[in-house]
Amino acid sequence: MATSTSLPLTGRTAIVTGASRGIGRAIALHLATLGANIVVNYSSNTTQADLVVEEINSSSSPSRAVAVRADVSKLDDVKALFDRAEEEFGTKPHILVNSAGILDADYSPLPNTSLEIWDDTFNVNTRGAFICCREAANRLVRGGGGRIITLTTSQAASLRPGFGAYAASKAAVEAMIKVMAKELKGSGITANCIAPGPIATEMFFAGKTEEMVEAVIKECPLGRLGKPEDVAPVVGFLATDASEWINGQIVRVNGGYV
């Protein structure tokens, strides 16, 4: 399908998980400015998801959006999420952006990490990514333009204390995506990870003191925290045809933090 350079995703559908707030919200809004129709996935915050949909549907972009509740760790929910995308926009989706994720806000050292925290983290971050990516590999448009983009973390490279479960859950996803990119040979679907550094979101600030936040800022060469809007355009590029030669990669969007 030919698309204009100003709206390169016109006529394509993007499913964005965890899109009601934070980085996922910024990605959904940005992909809409590129012409994509957006499935705004959320797990619990209906109000925030509806606000994202309203912002997209009231914009001058030809994009349309719909909010769909689904728990990414549940297979039936994810299948229903893809079903709704097809029903709502009348076509198979081209793009999956898996942004849903959780973090232990107590920053427990591994010797003190409970099995409950470990299992919850892997259930959403790793199992959820696997279910979503597997569904996408089987249901995205084939023959060109298919894009699987998962959000991981630069913590998988920086390996800071207190992030053991989180970093491990995301490192597993990075390995999975590298394998999946090879296994999708011939499909026209690419698979990549975006690994943000410290980004000023609710999840980043949860459980952190002002001193902890300042310490992170001092580690950043650009002297500030990242913003969701720093990440969204990189995802936008990977979603377009211009990114086709980028496949099986981990793109660390962190301002030099790692």
Coordinates of N, CA, C and O in Angstrom, one line a residue, residues 11-105:
G11 N -3.9 4.2 6.7 CA -4.5 2.9 6.3 C -4.0 1.7 7.1 O -4.4 0.6 6.9
R12 N -3.0 2.0 8.0 CA -2.5 0.9 8.8 C -3.0 1.0 10.3 O -3.3 2.0 10.8
T13 N -3.1 -0.2 10.9 CA -3.6 -0.2 12.3 C -2.5 -0.6 13.2 O -1.7 -1.5 12.9
A14 N -2.4 0.1 14.3 CA -1.3 -0.2 15.3 C -2.0 -0.5 16.6 O -2.9 0.2 17.1
I15 N -1.6 -1.6 17.2 CA -2.1 -2.0 18.5 C -1.0 -1.5 19.5 O 0.2 -2.0 19.3
V16 N -1.3 -0.7 20.5 CA -0.3 -0.2 21.4 C -0.8 -0.7 22.8 O -1.8 -0.2 23.3
T17 N -0.1 -1.6 23.4 CA -0.4 -2.1 24.8 C 0.1 -1.1 25.8 O 1.1 -0.4 25.6
G18 N -0.6 -1.0 26.9 CA -0.2 -0.1 28.0 C -0.2 1.4 27.5 O 0.6 2.2 27.9
A19 N -1.3 1.7 26.7 CA -1.3 3.0 26.0 C -2.1 4.1 26.7 O -2.3 5.2 26.2
S20 N -2.6 3.8 27.9 CA -3.4 4.8 28.6 C -2.6 5.9 29.3 O -3.1 7.0 29.6
R21 N -1.3 5.7 29.5 CA -0.5 6.7 30.1 C 1.0 6.4 29.9 O 1.4 5.4 29.3
G22 N 1.8 7.4 30.3 CA 3.3 7.2 30.2 C 3.8 7.1 28.8 O 3.3 7.8 27.8
I23 N 4.8 6.3 28.6 CA 5.4 6.1 27.2 C 4.4 5.6 26.2 O 4.3 6.0 25.1
G24 N 3.6 4.6 26.7 CA 2.6 4.0 25.7 C 1.6 5.1 25.2 O 1.3 5.0 24.0
R25 N 1.2 6.0 26.1 CA 0.3 7.0 25.6 C 1.0 7.9 24.6 O 0.4 8.2 23.5
A26 N 2.2 8.3 24.8 CA 2.9 9.2 23.9 C 3.1 8.5 22.5 O 3.0 9.1 21.5
I27 N 3.4 7.2 22.6 CA 3.5 6.4 21.3 C 2.2 6.3 20.6 O 2.2 6.6 19.3
A28 N 1.1 6.1 21.3 CA -0.2 6.0 20.6 C -0.5 7.4 19.9 O -0.9 7.4 18.7
L29 N -0.3 8.4 20.6 CA -0.6 9.8 20.0 C 0.4 10.1 18.9 O -0.1 10.6 17.9
H30 N 1.6 9.7 19.0 CA 2.5 9.9 17.9 C 2.2 9.1 16.6 O 2.2 9.6 15.5
L31 N 1.9 7.8 16.8 CA 1.6 7.0 15.7 C 0.3 7.5 14.9 O 0.2 7.4 13.7
A32 N -0.6 8.1 15.7 CA -1.8 8.7 15.1 C -1.4 9.9 14.2 O -2.0 10.1 13.2
T33 N -0.4 10.7 14.6 CA 0.0 11.8 13.8 C 0.6 11.3 12.5 O 0.8 12.1 11.5
L34 N 1.1 10.1 12.4 CA 1.7 9.5 11.2 C 0.6 8.8 10.4 O 0.9 8.3 9.3
G35 N -0.7 8.9 10.8 CA -1.8 8.4 10.0 C -2.3 7.0 10.4 O -3.3 6.6 9.9
A36 N -1.7 6.4 11.4 CA -2.2 5.0 11.8 C -3.5 5.1 12.6 O -3.7 6.1 13.4
N37 N -4.3 4.1 12.4 CA -5.5 3.9 13.3 C -4.9 3.2 14.6 O -4.1 2.3 14.4
I38 N -5.4 3.5 15.7 CA -4.8 3.1 17.0 C -5.8 2.3 17.8 O -6.9 2.8 18.1
V39 N -5.3 1.1 18.3 CA -6.0 0.4 19.3 C -5.3 0.7 20.6 O -4.2 0.3 20.8
V40 N -6.0 1.5 21.5 CA -5.4 1.9 22.8 C -5.7 0.8 23.8 O -6.8 0.7 24.3
N41 N -4.7 0.0 24.0 CA -4.9 -1.1 25.0 C -4.6 -0.6 26.4 O -3.7 0.2 26.6
Y42 N -5.4 -1.0 27.4 CA -5.2 -0.7 28.8 C -5.6 -1.9 29.7 O -6.4 -2.7 29.2
S43 N -5.1 -1.9 30.9 CA -5.5 -3.0 31.8 C -6.5 -2.6 32.9 O -7.3 -3.4 33.3
S44 N -6.5 -1.3 33.3 CA -7.4 -1.0 34.4 C -8.0 0.5 34.3 O -9.1 0.7 34.7
N45 N -7.2 1.4 33.8 CA -7.6 2.8 33.8 C -8.4 3.2 32.6 O -7.9 3.8 31.6
T46 N -9.7 3.0 32.7 CA -10.6 3.3 31.6 C -10.7 4.8 31.2 O -10.6 5.2 30.1
T47 N -10.7 5.6 32.3 CA -10.8 7.0 32.1 C -9.6 7.5 31.3 O -9.8 8.3 30.3
Q48 N -8.4 7.1 31.7 CA -7.2 7.6 30.9 C -7.2 7.1 29.5 O -6.8 7.8 28.6
A49 N -7.6 5.9 29.3 CA -7.6 5.3 28.0 C -8.6 6.1 27.1 O -8.3 6.4 25.9
D50 N -9.7 6.4 27.6 CA -10.8 7.1 26.9 C -10.3 8.5 26.5 O -10.6 9.0 25.4
L51 N -9.5 9.1 27.4 CA -8.9 10.4 27.1 C -7.9 10.4 25.9 O -7.9 11.3 25.1
V52 N -7.2 9.3 25.8 CA -6.2 9.2 24.7 C -7.0 9.0 23.4 O -6.7 9.6 22.4
V53 N -8.1 8.2 23.4 CA -8.9 8.0 22.3 C -9.6 9.3 21.8 O -9.6 9.6 20.7
E54 N -10.1 10.0 22.8 CA -10.7 11.3 22.5 C -9.8 12.3 21.8 O -10.1 13.0 20.9
E55 N -8.5 12.3 22.4 CA -7.5 13.2 21.8 C -7.2 12.9 20.3 O -7.1 13.7 19.5
I56 N -7.1 11.6 20.1 CA -6.8 11.2 18.7 C -8.0 11.4 17.8 O -7.9 12.0 16.7
N57 N -9.2 11.1 18.2 CA -10.4 11.2 17.4 C -10.8 12.6 17.1 O -11.5 12.9 16.2
S58 N -10.4 13.5 18.0 CA -10.7 14.9 17.8 C -9.7 15.7 17.1 O -9.8 16.9 16.9
S59 N -8.6 15.1 16.7 CA -7.5 15.8 16.1 C -7.8 15.9 14.6 O -8.7 15.3 14.0
S60 N -6.9 16.6 13.9 CA -7.1 16.8 12.4 C -6.6 15.7 11.6 O -6.7 15.6 10.4
S61 N -5.9 14.7 12.3 CA -5.4 13.5 11.6 C -6.5 12.7 11.1 O -7.6 12.6 11.8
P62 N -6.3 12.0 10.0 CA -7.4 11.0 9.6 C -7.4 9.8 10.4 O -8.3 8.9 10.2
S63 N -6.6 9.6 11.4 CA -6.5 8.5 12.3 C -7.8 8.4 13.1 O -8.4 9.4 13.5
R64 N -8.1 7.1 13.4 CA -9.2 6.9 14.4 C -8.6 6.0 15.5 O -7.7 5.3 15.3
A65 N -9.3 6.0 16.7 CA -8.8 5.2 17.8 C -9.9 4.6 18.5 O -11.1 5.1 18.5
V66 N -9.6 3.5 19.2 CA -10.6 2.8 20.0 C -9.8 2.2 21.2 O -8.7 1.8 21.1
A67 N -10.5 2.3 22.4 CA -9.9 1.7 23.6 C -10.3 0.3 23.8 O -11.5 0.0 23.7
V68 N -9.4 -0.6 24.1 CA -9.7 -2.0 24.4 C -9.0 -2.5 25.6 O -7.8 -2.5 25.7
R69 N -9.8 -2.9 26.6 CA -9.2 -3.4 27.8 C -8.8 -4.9 27.6 O -9.5 -5.7 27.0
A70 N -7.6 -5.2 28.0 CA -7.0 -6.5 27.9 C -5.8 -6.7 28.9 O -5.0 -5.8 29.0
D71 N -5.8 -7.8 29.5 CA -4.6 -8.2 30.3 C -3.6 -8.9 29.4 O -3.9 -10.0 29.0
V72 N -2.5 -8.3 29.2 CA -1.6 -8.9 28.2 C -1.0 -10.3 28.6 O -0.5 -11.0 27.8
S73 N -1.1 -10.6 29.9 CA -0.6 -11.9 30.4 C -1.6 -13.0 30.2 O -1.3 -14.2 30.4
K74 N -2.8 -12.7 29.6 CA -3.9 -13.7 29.4 C -4.1 -13.9 27.9 O -4.4 -12.9 27.2
L75 N -3.9 -15.1 27.5 CA -4.0 -15.4 26.1 C -5.4 -15.0 25.5 O -5.4 -14.4 24.4
D76 N -6.5 -15.4 26.1 CA -7.8 -15.0 25.6 C -8.0 -13.5 25.4 O -8.6 -13.1 24.5
D77 N -7.5 -12.8 26.4 CA -7.6 -11.3 26.3 C -6.8 -10.8 25.1 O -7.3 -9.9 24.4
V78 N -5.6 -11.3 24.9 CA -4.8 -10.8 23.7 C -5.4 -11.2 22.4 O -5.4 -10.4 21.5
K79 N -5.9 -12.4 22.3 CA -6.6 -12.8 21.1 C -7.8 -11.9 20.8 O -8.0 -11.5 19.7
A80 N -8.6 -11.6 21.9 CA -9.7 -10.7 21.7 C -9.3 -9.3 21.3 O -10.0 -8.6 20.6
L81 N -8.1 -8.9 21.8 CA -7.5 -7.6 21.5 C -7.3 -7.5 19.9 O -7.6 -6.5 19.3
F82 N -6.7 -8.5 19.4 CA -6.4 -8.6 17.9 C -7.7 -8.7 17.2 O -7.9 -8.1 16.1
D83 N -8.6 -9.5 17.7 CA -9.9 -9.6 17.0 C -10.6 -8.3 16.9 O -11.2 -7.9 15.9
R84 N -10.6 -7.5 18.0 CA -11.3 -6.2 18.0 C -10.6 -5.2 17.0 O -11.3 -4.4 16.4
A85 N -9.3 -5.3 16.9 CA -8.5 -4.5 16.0 C -9.0 -4.7 14.6 O -9.3 -3.8 13.8
E86 N -9.2 -6.0 14.2 CA -9.6 -6.4 12.9 C -11.1 -6.0 12.6 O -11.4 -5.4 11.6
E87 N -11.9 -6.2 13.6 CA -13.3 -5.8 13.5 C -13.5 -4.3 13.4 O -14.3 -3.8 12.6
E88 N -12.8 -3.6 14.2 CA -13.0 -2.1 14.2 C -12.5 -1.4 13.0 O -13.1 -0.5 12.5
F89 N -11.4 -1.9 12.4 CA -10.8 -1.2 11.3 C -10.8 -1.9 10.0 O -10.3 -1.5 9.0
G90 N -11.4 -3.1 10.0 CA -11.6 -3.9 8.8 C -10.4 -4.4 8.1 O -10.5 -4.7 6.9
T91 N -9.3 -4.6 8.8 CA -8.1 -5.1 8.2 C -7.2 -5.7 9.3 O -7.4 -5.4 10.5
K92 N -6.3 -6.6 8.9 CA -5.3 -7.1 9.8 C -4.4 -5.9 10.3 O -4.1 -5.0 9.5
P93 N -4.0 -5.9 11.5 CA -3.1 -4.8 11.9 C -1.7 -5.0 11.3 O -1.3 -6.1 11.0
H94 N -1.0 -3.9 11.1 CA 0.3 -3.9 10.6 C 1.3 -3.9 11.8 O 2.4 -4.4 11.6
I95 N 1.0 -3.2 12.9 CA 1.9 -2.9 13.9 C 1.5 -3.3 15.3 O 0.3 -3.1 15.7
L96 N 2.4 -3.9 16.0 CA 2.2 -4.1 17.5 C 3.3 -3.4 18.2 O 4.5 -3.6 17.9
V97 N 2.9 -2.5 19.1 CA 3.9 -1.9 20.1 C 3.5 -2.4 21.5 O 2.5 -2.0 22.0
N98 N 4.4 -3.2 22.0 CA 4.1 -3.8 23.3 C 4.8 -2.9 24.4 O 6.0 -3.0 24.6
S99 N 4.0 -2.0 25.0 CA 4.5 -1.1 26.0 C 4.1 -1.4 27.4 O 4.7 -0.8 28.3
A100 N 3.2 -2.3 27.6 CA 2.7 -2.7 28.9 C 3.9 -3.3 29.8 O 4.7 -4.1 29.3
G101 N 4.0 -2.8 31.0 CA 5.0 -3.3 31.9 C 4.8 -2.8 33.3 O 4.1 -1.9 33.6
I102 N 5.5 -3.6 34.2 CA 5.4 -3.2 35.6 C 6.8 -3.2 36.2 O 7.7 -3.8 35.7
L103 N 7.0 -2.5 37.3 CA 8.3 -2.4 38.0 C 8.0 -2.5 39.5 O 7.1 -1.9 40.0
D104 N 8.9 -3.2 40.2 CA 8.9 -3.2 41.7 C 9.3 -1.9 42.3 O 10.4 -1.5 42.2
A105 N 8.3 -1.1 42.8 CA 8.6 0.2 43.3 C 9.3 0.2 44.6 O 9.7 1.3 45.1

